[in-house]
């Protein structure tokens, strides 16, 4: 079940990466690279830090799913753009799932709750950072005006807290993931924004 949820999250993140490739007028190779990096980058960074073989290299599905997302966007990107509100909801679900699973895996490998939570955030947003850097944009994490990283931080913190209280398994993971998902959806619908420095106005 966890692998199925992983692949769903990977697919949604890959769609967003491939769409950035279309908007930046990249060819199909560039689209595929952005799709792969967006979908798998965070998990690869996490596993390299944990000094384990990245999960992306343990199953062919982890590589083929972003390729499938690239093909879909290559041929039907106008239609994908039209259903982006639904894709954004799935993206929020992927964010919640990845931050919770990433934190739990880091805790399983002996990291402290604080470091595990940081690694959970890395799992959730690392792919997006790589996507933005490769496409020549300032990483969205550095101007989190749509509260993308903040829900991941809170979801990771809750996962670490539950784990510390000896609450393990899918109920704890699901609770943390749902929290991050709910905060992200609320931020989008209510147009919540992270504050700027005092005296600075939004452009």
Tab-separated table of C-alpha atoms in Angstrom:
chain	number	residue	atom	x	y	z
A	1	UNK	CA	0.000	0.000	0.000
A	2	UNK	CA	2.825	2.391	0.884
A	3	UNK	CA	4.457	1.804	-2.490
A	4	UNK	CA	1.185	2.527	-4.289
A	5	UNK	CA	0.826	5.820	-2.408
A	6	UNK	CA	4.481	6.583	-3.156
A	7	UNK	CA	3.905	6.076	-6.876
A	8	UNK	CA	0.799	8.282	-6.855
A	9	UNK	CA	2.782	11.062	-5.213
A	10	UNK	CA	5.638	10.565	-7.661
A	11	UNK	CA	3.230	10.742	-10.618
A	12	UNK	CA	1.685	14.013	-9.458
A	13	UNK	CA	5.054	15.627	-8.747
A	14	UNK	CA	6.298	14.425	-12.138
A	15	UNK	CA	3.323	16.105	-13.854
A	16	UNK	CA	4.249	19.422	-12.247
A	17	UNK	CA	7.873	19.016	-13.298
A	18	UNK	CA	6.995	18.208	-16.897
A	19	UNK	CA	4.606	21.179	-17.031
A	20	UNK	CA	7.406	23.503	-15.952
A	21	UNK	CA	9.384	22.085	-18.868
A	22	UNK	CA	6.561	23.026	-21.247
A	23	UNK	CA	6.338	26.543	-19.806
A	24	UNK	CA	10.112	26.970	-20.155
A	25	UNK	CA	9.887	25.707	-23.755
A	26	UNK	CA	12.154	22.713	-23.134
A	27	UNK	CA	12.235	19.707	-25.428
A	28	UNK	CA	11.022	16.266	-24.385
A	29	UNK	CA	14.390	15.378	-22.849
A	30	UNK	CA	14.322	18.478	-20.672
A	31	UNK	CA	10.727	17.735	-19.687
A	32	UNK	CA	11.665	14.195	-18.678
A	33	UNK	CA	14.641	15.378	-16.620
A	34	UNK	CA	12.486	17.901	-14.741
A	35	UNK	CA	9.774	15.276	-14.200
A	36	UNK	CA	12.272	12.751	-12.806
A	37	UNK	CA	14.037	15.288	-10.575
A	38	UNK	CA	10.794	16.753	-9.225
A	39	UNK	CA	9.333	13.345	-8.457
A	40	UNK	CA	12.416	11.552	-7.142
A	41	UNK	CA	14.862	14.248	-6.074
A	42	UNK	CA	13.648	14.661	-2.497
A	43	UNK	CA	13.655	10.941	-1.779
A	44	UNK	CA	17.097	10.480	-3.334
A	45	UNK	CA	18.530	13.314	-1.219
A	46	UNK	CA	16.991	11.774	1.894
A	47	UNK	CA	18.388	8.318	1.216
A	48	UNK	CA	21.848	9.628	0.353
A	49	UNK	CA	21.934	11.505	3.655
A	50	UNK	CA	20.856	8.302	5.421
A	51	UNK	CA	23.610	6.445	3.532
A	52	UNK	CA	21.238	3.866	2.066
A	53	UNK	CA	20.480	2.888	-1.530
A	54	UNK	CA	17.850	5.339	-2.830
A	55	UNK	CA	14.405	3.777	-3.090
A	56	UNK	CA	14.197	5.188	-6.634
A	57	UNK	CA	16.843	2.626	-7.669
A	58	UNK	CA	15.116	-0.340	-6.091
A	59	UNK	CA	12.121	-0.526	-8.427
A	60	UNK	CA	11.631	0.116	-12.132
A	61	UNK	CA	8.274	1.720	-11.354
A	62	UNK	CA	9.907	4.677	-9.653
A	63	UNK	CA	11.639	5.574	-12.922
A	64	UNK	CA	8.852	4.643	-15.349
A	65	UNK	CA	6.064	6.578	-13.609
A	66	UNK	CA	7.728	9.988	-14.246
A	67	UNK	CA	8.336	8.907	-17.847
A	68	UNK	CA	4.619	8.151	-18.200
A	69	UNK	CA	3.771	11.551	-16.713
A	70	UNK	CA	6.131	13.195	-19.223
A	71	UNK	CA	4.424	11.438	-22.142
A	72	UNK	CA	1.005	12.592	-20.929
A	73	UNK	CA	2.147	16.200	-20.575
A	74	UNK	CA	4.019	16.104	-23.918
A	75	UNK	CA	0.878	15.209	-25.872
A	76	UNK	CA	-1.882	16.697	-23.714
A	77	UNK	CA	-0.380	19.591	-21.738
A	78	UNK	CA	-3.321	21.968	-22.464
A	79	UNK	CA	-5.719	19.431	-20.958
A	80	UNK	CA	-3.402	18.832	-17.990
A	81	UNK	CA	-3.230	22.589	-17.372
A	82	UNK	CA	-7.027	22.733	-17.313
A	83	UNK	CA	-7.262	20.094	-14.582
A	84	UNK	CA	-4.457	21.642	-12.524
A	85	UNK	CA	-6.795	22.494	-9.602
A	86	UNK	CA	-7.393	18.752	-9.153
A	87	UNK	CA	-3.709	18.034	-9.692
A	88	UNK	CA	-2.860	20.619	-7.018
A	89	UNK	CA	-5.035	18.751	-4.525
A	90	UNK	CA	-3.158	15.550	-5.327
A	91	UNK	CA	0.100	17.489	-5.106
A	92	UNK	CA	-0.861	18.564	-1.580
A	93	UNK	CA	-1.548	14.918	-0.751
A	94	UNK	CA	1.879	13.975	-2.101
A	95	UNK	CA	3.478	16.716	-0.017
A	96	UNK	CA	1.820	15.396	3.136
A	97	UNK	CA	2.683	11.794	2.379
A	98	UNK	CA	6.323	12.485	1.537
A	99	UNK	CA	7.025	14.659	4.575
A	100	UNK	CA	5.523	12.057	6.920
A	101	UNK	CA	7.167	9.035	5.287
A	102	UNK	CA	10.492	10.843	5.011
A	103	UNK	CA	10.472	11.763	8.691
A	104	UNK	CA	9.510	8.256	9.755
A	105	UNK	CA	12.267	6.676	7.659
A	106	UNK	CA	14.841	9.058	9.137
A	107	UNK	CA	13.689	8.172	12.650
A	108	UNK	CA	13.902	4.478	11.828
A	109	UNK	CA	17.547	5.054	10.891
A	110	UNK	CA	18.311	6.623	14.248
A	111	UNK	CA	18.189	10.359	13.579
A	112	UNK	CA	17.038	12.690	16.333
A	113	UNK	CA	13.447	14.005	16.059
A	114	UNK	CA	14.692	17.445	14.973
A	115	UNK	CA	17.005	16.127	12.270
A	116	UNK	CA	14.387	13.608	11.141
A	117	UNK	CA	11.812	16.391	10.735
A	118	UNK	CA	14.291	18.421	8.677
A	119	UNK	CA	14.901	15.388	6.486
A	120	UNK	CA	11.143	14.899	6.132
A	121	UNK	CA	10.857	18.438	4.774
A	122	UNK	CA	13.760	17.700	2.426
A	123	UNK	CA	11.900	14.648	1.128
A	124	UNK	CA	8.791	16.713	0.448
A	125	UNK	CA	10.313	19.819	-1.134
A	126	UNK	CA	13.746	18.669	-2.361
A	127	UNK	CA	12.475	17.668	-5.790
A	128	UNK	CA	10.828	21.049	-6.269
A	129	UNK	CA	14.094	22.798	-5.408
A	130	UNK	CA	15.987	20.739	-7.989
A	131	UNK	CA	13.261	21.436	-10.571
A	132	UNK	CA	13.459	25.188	-10.021
A	133	UNK	CA	17.257	25.285	-10.103
A	134	UNK	CA	17.432	23.211	-13.287
A	135	UNK	CA	14.789	25.361	-14.987
A	136	UNK	CA	16.567	28.605	-14.064
A	137	UNK	CA	14.096	29.827	-11.447
A	138	UNK	CA	14.515	30.964	-7.852
A	139	UNK	CA	13.447	27.943	-5.755
A	140	UNK	CA	9.923	28.459	-4.455
A	141	UNK	CA	11.173	27.382	-1.022
A	142	UNK	CA	13.026	30.715	-0.744
A	143	UNK	CA	9.845	32.739	-1.147
A	144	UNK	CA	7.197	30.450	0.293
A	145	UNK	CA	4.360	32.848	-0.462
A	146	UNK	CA	1.838	30.055	-0.952
A	147	UNK	CA	2.765	28.114	2.186
A	148	UNK	CA	4.276	25.033	0.594
A	149	UNK	CA	7.178	24.377	2.935
A	150	UNK	CA	5.335	25.397	6.104
A	151	UNK	CA	2.755	22.562	5.921
A	152	UNK	CA	5.614	20.122	5.274
A	153	UNK	CA	7.460	21.452	8.331
A	154	UNK	CA	4.413	21.065	10.567
A	155	UNK	CA	3.574	17.623	9.201
A	156	UNK	CA	7.163	16.473	9.750
A	157	UNK	CA	7.192	17.904	13.277
A	158	UNK	CA	3.976	16.086	14.176
A	159	UNK	CA	5.331	12.826	12.731
A	160	UNK	CA	8.488	13.194	14.819
A	161	UNK	CA	6.452	13.991	17.942
A	162	UNK	CA	4.171	10.977	17.479
A	163	UNK	CA	7.163	8.718	16.899
A	164	UNK	CA	8.801	10.034	20.077
A	165	UNK	CA	5.602	9.163	21.952
A	166	UNK	CA	6.007	5.608	20.630
A	167	UNK	CA	3.115	5.999	18.183
A	168	UNK	CA	4.341	4.251	15.036
A	169	UNK	CA	2.783	2.689	11.956
A	170	UNK	CA	0.308	3.877	9.387
A	171	UNK	CA	-2.098	5.685	11.785
A	172	UNK	CA	0.691	8.063	12.867
A	173	UNK	CA	1.940	8.490	9.305
A	174	UNK	CA	-1.568	9.133	8.015
A	175	UNK	CA	-2.288	11.670	10.772
A	176	UNK	CA	0.828	13.702	9.983
A	177	UNK	CA	0.199	13.470	6.238
A	178	UNK	CA	-3.436	14.594	6.594
A	179	UNK	CA	-2.351	17.564	8.705
A	180	UNK	CA	0.157	18.749	6.092
A	181	UNK	CA	-2.373	18.097	3.315
A	182	UNK	CA	-5.112	20.067	5.093
A	183	UNK	CA	-2.847	23.033	5.788
A	184	UNK	CA	-1.670	23.139	2.191
A	185	UNK	CA	-5.213	22.992	0.779
A	186	UNK	CA	-6.378	25.642	3.255
A	187	UNK	CA	-3.459	27.895	2.287
A	188	UNK	CA	-4.401	27.669	-1.389
A	189	UNK	CA	-8.132	28.203	-0.887
A	190	UNK	CA	-7.810	30.969	1.717
A	191	UNK	CA	-4.821	32.565	-0.046
A	192	UNK	CA	-2.700	32.351	3.077
A	193	UNK	CA	0.793	33.765	2.678
A	194	UNK	CA	4.007	33.667	4.668
A	195	UNK	CA	4.895	37.130	6.043
A	196	UNK	CA	7.530	39.326	4.445
A	197	UNK	CA	10.138	41.237	6.442
A	198	UNK	CA	8.841	44.316	8.262
A	199	UNK	CA	8.409	47.229	5.915
A	200	UNK	CA	8.656	45.128	2.759
A	201	UNK	CA	5.627	45.057	0.470
A	202	UNK	CA	4.703	42.349	-2.004
A	203	UNK	CA	5.227	43.132	-5.679
